[in-house]
JSON list of C-alpha atoms and ligand atoms in Angstrom, two decimals:
[
{"chain": "D", "resi": 4, "resn": "MET", "atom": "CA", "xyz": [6.87, -21.08, -38.71]},
{"chain": "D", "resi": 5, "resn": "ASN", "atom": "CA", "xyz": [8.25, -22.05, -35.33]},
{"chain": "D", "resi": 6, "resn": "CYS", "atom": "CA", "xyz": [6.41, -23.52, -32.34]},
{"chain": "D", "resi": 7, "resn": "ARG", "atom": "CA", "xyz": [5.99, -20.21, -30.59]},
{"chain": "D", "resi": 8, "resn": "GLY", "atom": "CA", "xyz": [4.45, -18.62, -33.70]},
{"chain": "D", "resi": 9, "resn": "TYR", "atom": "CA", "xyz": [2.14, -21.59, -34.19]},
{"chain": "D", "resi": 10, "resn": "GLN", "atom": "CA", "xyz": [0.91, -21.49, -30.60]},
{"chain": "D", "resi": 11, "resn": "ARG", "atom": "CA", "xyz": [0.43, -17.72, -30.67]},
{"chain": "D", "resi": 12, "resn": "ALA", "atom": "CA", "xyz": [-1.50, -17.96, -33.91]},
{"chain": "D", "resi": 13, "resn": "LEU", "atom": "CA", "xyz": [-3.67, -20.71, -32.48]},
{"chain": "D", "resi": 14, "resn": "ILE", "atom": "CA", "xyz": [-4.48, -18.66, -29.39]},
{"chain": "D", "resi": 15, "resn": "SER", "atom": "CA", "xyz": [-5.10, -15.45, -31.32]},
{"chain": "D", "resi": 16, "resn": "LYS", "atom": "CA", "xyz": [-7.55, -17.22, -33.65]},
{"chain": "D", "resi": 17, "resn": "VAL", "atom": "CA", "xyz": [-10.07, -17.60, -30.79]},
{"chain": "D", "resi": 18, "resn": "GLY", "atom": "CA", "xyz": [-12.96, -15.25, -31.33]},
{"chain": "D", "resi": 19, "resn": "SER", "atom": "CA", "xyz": [-11.37, -13.51, -34.31]},
{"chain": "D", "resi": 20, "resn": "GLU", "atom": "CA", "xyz": [-11.84, -13.66, -38.03]},
{"chain": "D", "resi": 21, "resn": "PRO", "atom": "CA", "xyz": [-10.45, -16.65, -39.94]},
{"chain": "D", "resi": 22, "resn": "ALA", "atom": "CA", "xyz": [-6.76, -16.44, -40.74]},
{"chain": "D", "resi": 23, "resn": "GLU", "atom": "CA", "xyz": [-5.36, -15.65, -44.16]},
{"chain": "D", "resi": 24, "resn": "PRO", "atom": "CA", "xyz": [-4.98, -18.70, -46.42]},
{"chain": "D", "resi": 25, "resn": "ALA", "atom": "CA", "xyz": [-1.17, -18.33, -46.42]},
{"chain": "D", "resi": 26, "resn": "GLU", "atom": "CA", "xyz": [-1.11, -18.31, -42.66]},
{"chain": "D", "resi": 27, "resn": "THR", "atom": "CA", "xyz": [-3.50, -21.26, -42.54]},
{"chain": "D", "resi": 28, "resn": "ASP", "atom": "CA", "xyz": [-1.17, -23.22, -44.85]},
{"chain": "D", "resi": 29, "resn": "GLU", "atom": "CA", "xyz": [1.78, -22.49, -42.58]},
{"chain": "D", "resi": 30, "resn": "LEU", "atom": "CA", "xyz": [-0.23, -23.52, -39.54]},
{"chain": "D", "resi": 31, "resn": "THR", "atom": "CA", "xyz": [-1.32, -26.73, -41.23]},
{"chain": "D", "resi": 32, "resn": "ARG", "atom": "CA", "xyz": [2.22, -27.59, -42.29]},
{"chain": "D", "resi": 33, "resn": "HIS", "atom": "CA", "xyz": [3.60, -26.94, -38.80]},
{"chain": "D", "resi": 34, "resn": "HIS", "atom": "CA", "xyz": [0.76, -28.90, -37.22]},
{"chain": "D", "resi": 35, "resn": "ALA", "atom": "CA", "xyz": [1.54, -31.87, -39.45]},
{"chain": "D", "resi": 36, "resn": "SER", "atom": "CA", "xyz": [5.27, -31.77, -38.75]},
{"chain": "D", "resi": 37, "resn": "CYS", "atom": "CA", "xyz": [5.43, -30.95, -35.01]},
{"chain": "D", "resi": 38, "resn": "SER", "atom": "CA", "xyz": [4.14, -33.41, -32.43]},
{"chain": "D", "resi": 39, "resn": "ALA", "atom": "CA", "xyz": [4.60, -30.92, -29.57]},
{"chain": "D", "resi": 40, "resn": "CYS", "atom": "CA", "xyz": [2.33, -28.41, -31.27]},
{"chain": "D", "resi": 41, "resn": "ARG", "atom": "CA", "xyz": [-0.23, -31.11, -32.15]},
{"chain": "D", "resi": 42, "resn": "SER", "atom": "CA", "xyz": [-0.33, -31.94, -28.44]},
{"chain": "D", "resi": 43, "resn": "PHE", "atom": "CA", "xyz": [-0.62, -28.24, -27.60]},
{"chain": "D", "resi": 44, "resn": "ALA", "atom": "CA", "xyz": [-3.48, -27.82, -30.06]},
{"chain": "D", "resi": 45, "resn": "GLN", "atom": "CA", "xyz": [-5.29, -30.80, -28.58]},
{"chain": "D", "resi": 46, "resn": "ARG", "atom": "CA", "xyz": [-4.94, -29.47, -25.02]},
{"chain": "D", "resi": 47, "resn": "PHE", "atom": "CA", "xyz": [-5.94, -26.00, -26.20]},
{"chain": "D", "resi": 48, "resn": "GLU", "atom": "CA", "xyz": [-9.11, -27.31, -27.84]},
{"chain": "D", "resi": 49, "resn": "GLY", "atom": "CA", "xyz": [-9.94, -29.23, -24.65]},
{"chain": "D", "resi": 50, "resn": "ALA", "atom": "CA", "xyz": [-9.52, -26.10, -22.58]},
{"chain": "D", "resi": 51, "resn": "LYS", "atom": "CA", "xyz": [-11.72, -24.13, -24.97]},
{"chain": "D", "resi": 52, "resn": "ASP", "atom": "CA", "xyz": [-14.42, -26.82, -24.67]},
{"chain": "D", "resi": 53, "resn": "LEU", "atom": "CA", "xyz": [-14.23, -26.71, -20.88]},
{"chain": "D", "resi": 54, "resn": "LEU", "atom": "CA", "xyz": [-14.53, -22.94, -20.87]},
{"chain": "D", "resi": 55, "resn": "ALA", "atom": "CA", "xyz": [-17.52, -23.10, -23.18]},
{"chain": "D", "resi": 56, "resn": "ARG", "atom": "CA", "xyz": [-19.39, -25.63, -21.04]},
{"chain": "D", "resi": 57, "resn": "PRO", "atom": "CA", "xyz": [-20.53, -23.66, -17.97]},
{"chain": "D", "resi": 58, "resn": "ALA", "atom": "CA", "xyz": [-22.64, -21.35, -20.10]},
{"chain": "D", "resi": 59, "resn": "ALA", "atom": "CA", "xyz": [-24.52, -24.33, -21.56]},
{"chain": "D", "resi": 60, "resn": "ILE", "atom": "CA", "xyz": [-25.29, -26.02, -18.24]},
{"chain": "D", "resi": 61, "resn": "GLU", "atom": "CA", "xyz": [-25.39, -23.07, -15.90]},
{"chain": "D", "resi": 62, "resn": "GLY", "atom": "CA", "xyz": [-26.80, -23.99, -12.53]},
{"chain": "D", "resi": 63, "resn": "ALA", "atom": "CA", "xyz": [-26.25, -27.73, -12.96]},
{"chain": "D", "resi": 64, "resn": "HIS", "atom": "CA", "xyz": [-23.28, -27.84, -10.60]},
{"chain": "D", "resi": 65, "resn": "ARG", "atom": "CA", "xyz": [-24.13, -24.96, -8.34]},
{"chain": "D", "resi": 66, "resn": "PRO", "atom": "CA", "xyz": [-24.91, -25.76, -4.72]},
{"chain": "D", "resi": 67, "resn": "PRO", "atom": "CA", "xyz": [-28.34, -24.79, -3.43]},
{"chain": "D", "resi": 68, "resn": "SER", "atom": "CA", "xyz": [-28.65, -21.31, -1.98]},
{"chain": "D", "resi": 69, "resn": "GLY", "atom": "CA", "xyz": [-27.55, -21.03, 1.64]},
{"chain": "D", "resi": 70, "resn": "PHE", "atom": "CA", "xyz": [-25.31, -24.09, 1.37]},
{"chain": "D", "resi": 71, "resn": "ALA", "atom": "CA", "xyz": [-22.17, -22.26, 2.51]},
{"chain": "D", "resi": 72, "resn": "VAL", "atom": "CA", "xyz": [-23.98, -20.72, 5.47]},
{"chain": "D", "resi": 73, "resn": "ARG", "atom": "CA", "xyz": [-25.26, -24.13, 6.59]},
{"chain": "D", "resi": 74, "resn": "VAL", "atom": "CA", "xyz": [-21.80, -25.70, 6.24]},
{"chain": "D", "resi": 75, "resn": "VAL", "atom": "CA", "xyz": [-20.17, -22.96, 8.31]},
{"chain": "D", "resi": 76, "resn": "ALA", "atom": "CA", "xyz": [-22.93, -23.22, 10.94]},
{"chain": "D", "resi": 77, "resn": "ALA", "atom": "CA", "xyz": [-22.43, -26.99, 11.17]},
{"chain": "D", "resi": 78, "resn": "LEU", "atom": "CA", "xyz": [-18.68, -26.69, 11.77]},
{"chain": "D", "resi": 79, "resn": "PRO", "atom": "CA", "xyz": [-17.67, -27.42, 15.36]},
{"chain": "D", "resi": 80, "resn": "GLU", "atom": "CA", "xyz": [-16.61, -24.41, 17.37]},
{"chain": "D", "resi": 81, "resn": "ARG", "atom": "CA", "xyz": [-12.86, -24.08, 17.53]},
{"chain": "D", "resi": 82, "resn": "ARG", "atom": "CA", "xyz": [-11.60, -24.24, 21.07]},
{"chain": "D", "resi": 83, "resn": "SER", "atom": "CA", "xyz": [-7.93, -23.95, 21.77]},
{"chain": "D", "resi": 84, "resn": "PRO", "atom": "CA", "xyz": [-6.91, -25.13, 25.23]},
{"chain": "D", "resi": 85, "resn": "LEU", "atom": "CA", "xyz": [-4.03, -22.69, 25.16]},
{"chain": "D", "resi": 86, "resn": "ALA", "atom": "CA", "xyz": [-6.34, -19.74, 24.47]},
{"chain": "D", "resi": 87, "resn": "TRP", "atom": "CA", "xyz": [-8.63, -20.83, 27.31]},
{"chain": "D", "resi": 88, "resn": "ALA", "atom": "CA", "xyz": [-5.71, -21.13, 29.75]},
{"chain": "D", "resi": 89, "resn": "SER", "atom": "CA", "xyz": [-4.18, -17.82, 28.73]},
{"chain": "D", "resi": 90, "resn": "LEU", "atom": "CA", "xyz": [-7.49, -16.01, 29.26]},
{"chain": "D", "resi": 91, "resn": "ARG", "atom": "CA", "xyz": [-7.96, -17.60, 32.69]},
{"chain": "D", "resi": 92, "resn": "LEU", "atom": "CA", "xyz": [-4.36, -16.95, 33.73]},
{"chain": "D", "resi": 93, "resn": "LEU", "atom": "CA", "xyz": [-4.10, -13.39, 32.45]},
{"chain": "D", "resi": 94, "resn": "PRO", "atom": "CA", "xyz": [-5.34, -11.69, 35.69]},
{"chain": "D", "resi": 95, "resn": "VAL", "atom": "CA", "xyz": [-3.11, -13.88, 37.85]},
{"chain": "D", "resi": 96, "resn": "THR", "atom": "CA", "xyz": [-0.09, -13.25, 35.64]},
{"chain": "D", "resi": 97, "resn": "THR", "atom": "CA", "xyz": [-0.74, -9.50, 35.61]},
{"chain": "D", "resi": 98, "resn": "ALA", "atom": "CA", "xyz": [-1.10, -9.39, 39.41]},
{"chain": "D", "resi": 99, "resn": "LEU", "atom": "CA", "xyz": [2.13, -11.35, 39.83]},
{"chain": "D", "resi": 100, "resn": "ALA", "atom": "CA", "xyz": [4.00, -9.07, 37.45]},
{"chain": "D", "resi": 101, "resn": "LEU", "atom": "CA", "xyz": [2.75, -5.94, 39.24]},
{"chain": "D", "resi": 102, "resn": "THR", "atom": "CA", "xyz": [3.69, -7.41, 42.63]},
{"chain": "D", "resi": 103, "resn": "LEU", "atom": "CA", "xyz": [7.21, -8.18, 41.42]},
{"chain": "D", "resi": 104, "resn": "LEU", "atom": "CA", "xyz": [7.54, -4.70, 39.94]},
{"chain": "D", "resi": 105, "resn": "ALA", "atom": "CA", "xyz": [6.40, -3.06, 43.18]},
{"chain": "D", "resi": 106, "resn": "TRP", "atom": "CA", "xyz": [8.74, -5.26, 45.24]},
{"chain": "D", "resi": 107, "resn": "CYS", "atom": "CA", "xyz": [11.69, -4.34, 43.00]},
{"chain": "D", "resi": 108, "resn": "TRP", "atom": "CA", "xyz": [10.78, -0.65, 43.26]},
{"chain": "D", "resi": 109, "resn": "LEU", "atom": "CA", "xyz": [10.46, -0.71, 47.04]},
{"chain": "D", "resi": 110, "resn": "ALA", "atom": "CA", "xyz": [13.42, -2.97, 47.76]},
{"chain": "D", "resi": 111, "resn": "THR", "atom": "CA", "xyz": [15.92, -0.89, 45.82]},
{"chain": "D", "resi": 112, "resn": "PRO", "atom": "CA", "xyz": [17.43, 1.73, 48.14]},
{"chain": "D", "resi": 113, "resn": "SER", "atom": "CA", "xyz": [17.89, 5.26, 46.87]},
{"chain": "D", "resi": 114, "resn": "PRO", "atom": "CA", "xyz": [21.44, 6.67, 46.57]},
{"chain": "D", "resi": 115, "resn": "GLY", "atom": "CA", "xyz": [20.75, 8.95, 49.58]},
{"chain": "D", "resi": 116, "resn": "GLU", "atom": "CA", "xyz": [19.78, 5.95, 51.71]},
{"chain": "D", "resi": 117, "resn": "LEU", "atom": "CA", "xyz": [22.94, 4.10, 50.65]},
{"chain": "D", "resi": 118, "resn": "TRP", "atom": "CA", "xyz": [25.07, 7.15, 51.51]},
{"chain": "D", "resi": 119, "resn": "SER", "atom": "CA", "xyz": [23.52, 7.52, 54.95]},
{"chain": "D", "resi": 120, "resn": "GLN", "atom": "CA", "xyz": [23.77, 3.77, 55.73]},
{"chain": "D", "resi": 121, "resn": "ALA", "atom": "CA", "xyz": [27.39, 3.47, 54.72]},
{"chain": "D", "resi": 122, "resn": "GLY", "atom": "CA", "xyz": [30.00, 4.97, 56.96]},
{"chain": "D", "resi": 123, "resn": "GLU", "atom": "CA", "xyz": [32.26, 7.64, 55.56]},
{"chain": "D", "resi": 124, "resn": "ASP", "atom": "CA", "xyz": [35.23, 5.26, 55.67]},
{"chain": "D", "resi": 125, "resn": "GLU", "atom": "CA", "xyz": [33.36, 2.65, 53.57]},
{"chain": "D", "resi": 126, "resn": "VAL", "atom": "CA", "xyz": [32.58, 5.26, 50.94]},
{"chain": "D", "resi": 127, "resn": "LEU", "atom": "CA", "xyz": [36.22, 6.35, 50.81]},
{"chain": "D", "resi": 128, "resn": "VAL", "atom": "CA", "xyz": [37.38, 2.73, 50.43]},
{"chain": "D", "resi": 129, "resn": "TRP", "atom": "CA", "xyz": [34.83, 2.14, 47.69]},
{"chain": "D", "resi": 130, "resn": "VAL", "atom": "CA", "xyz": [35.80, 5.30, 45.80]},
{"chain": "D", "resi": 131, "resn": "SER", "atom": "CA", "xyz": [39.51, 4.54, 46.07]},
{"chain": "D", "resi": 132, "resn": "ARG", "atom": "CA", "xyz": [38.97, 0.97, 44.82]},
{"chain": "D", "resi": 133, "resn": "GLU", "atom": "CA", "xyz": [36.89, 2.15, 41.89]},
{"chain": "D", "resi": 134, "resn": "GLY", "atom": "CA", "xyz": [39.55, 4.63, 40.87]},
{"chain": "D", "resi": 135, "resn": "GLY", "atom": "CA", "xyz": [42.44, 2.21, 41.18]},
{"chain": "C", "resi": 203, "resn": "LIG", "atom": "ZN1", "xyz": [5.78, -26.83, -33.04]}
]
């Protein structure tokens, strides 16, 4: 029997019928010869004991009812200075952004305005420069 087989057999024994005598002999021999599996068996038994405990002392380590609610209620309120500032500055920032947008919209001349403002000679010079 190898280590993997030993450990699987040990785990599968939990809550099941006792193993066959031949298998028990193999387990015993491997247990005697392998220190890693002896350590595994010891840890496994400890874990089984821990898992069996809560049923025996149920309620012994449970907090009183309403404990979590009282803890949460006692926590200080979280206040982020950044959140406070962003809420206070949001209307100002929005107004500034809208003002800039309106200014950009109004300050940009339409193509018709540009055509009427520029003399015909300027337009011809501009077109000839663009093409060449
Ligand atoms: Zn082993």
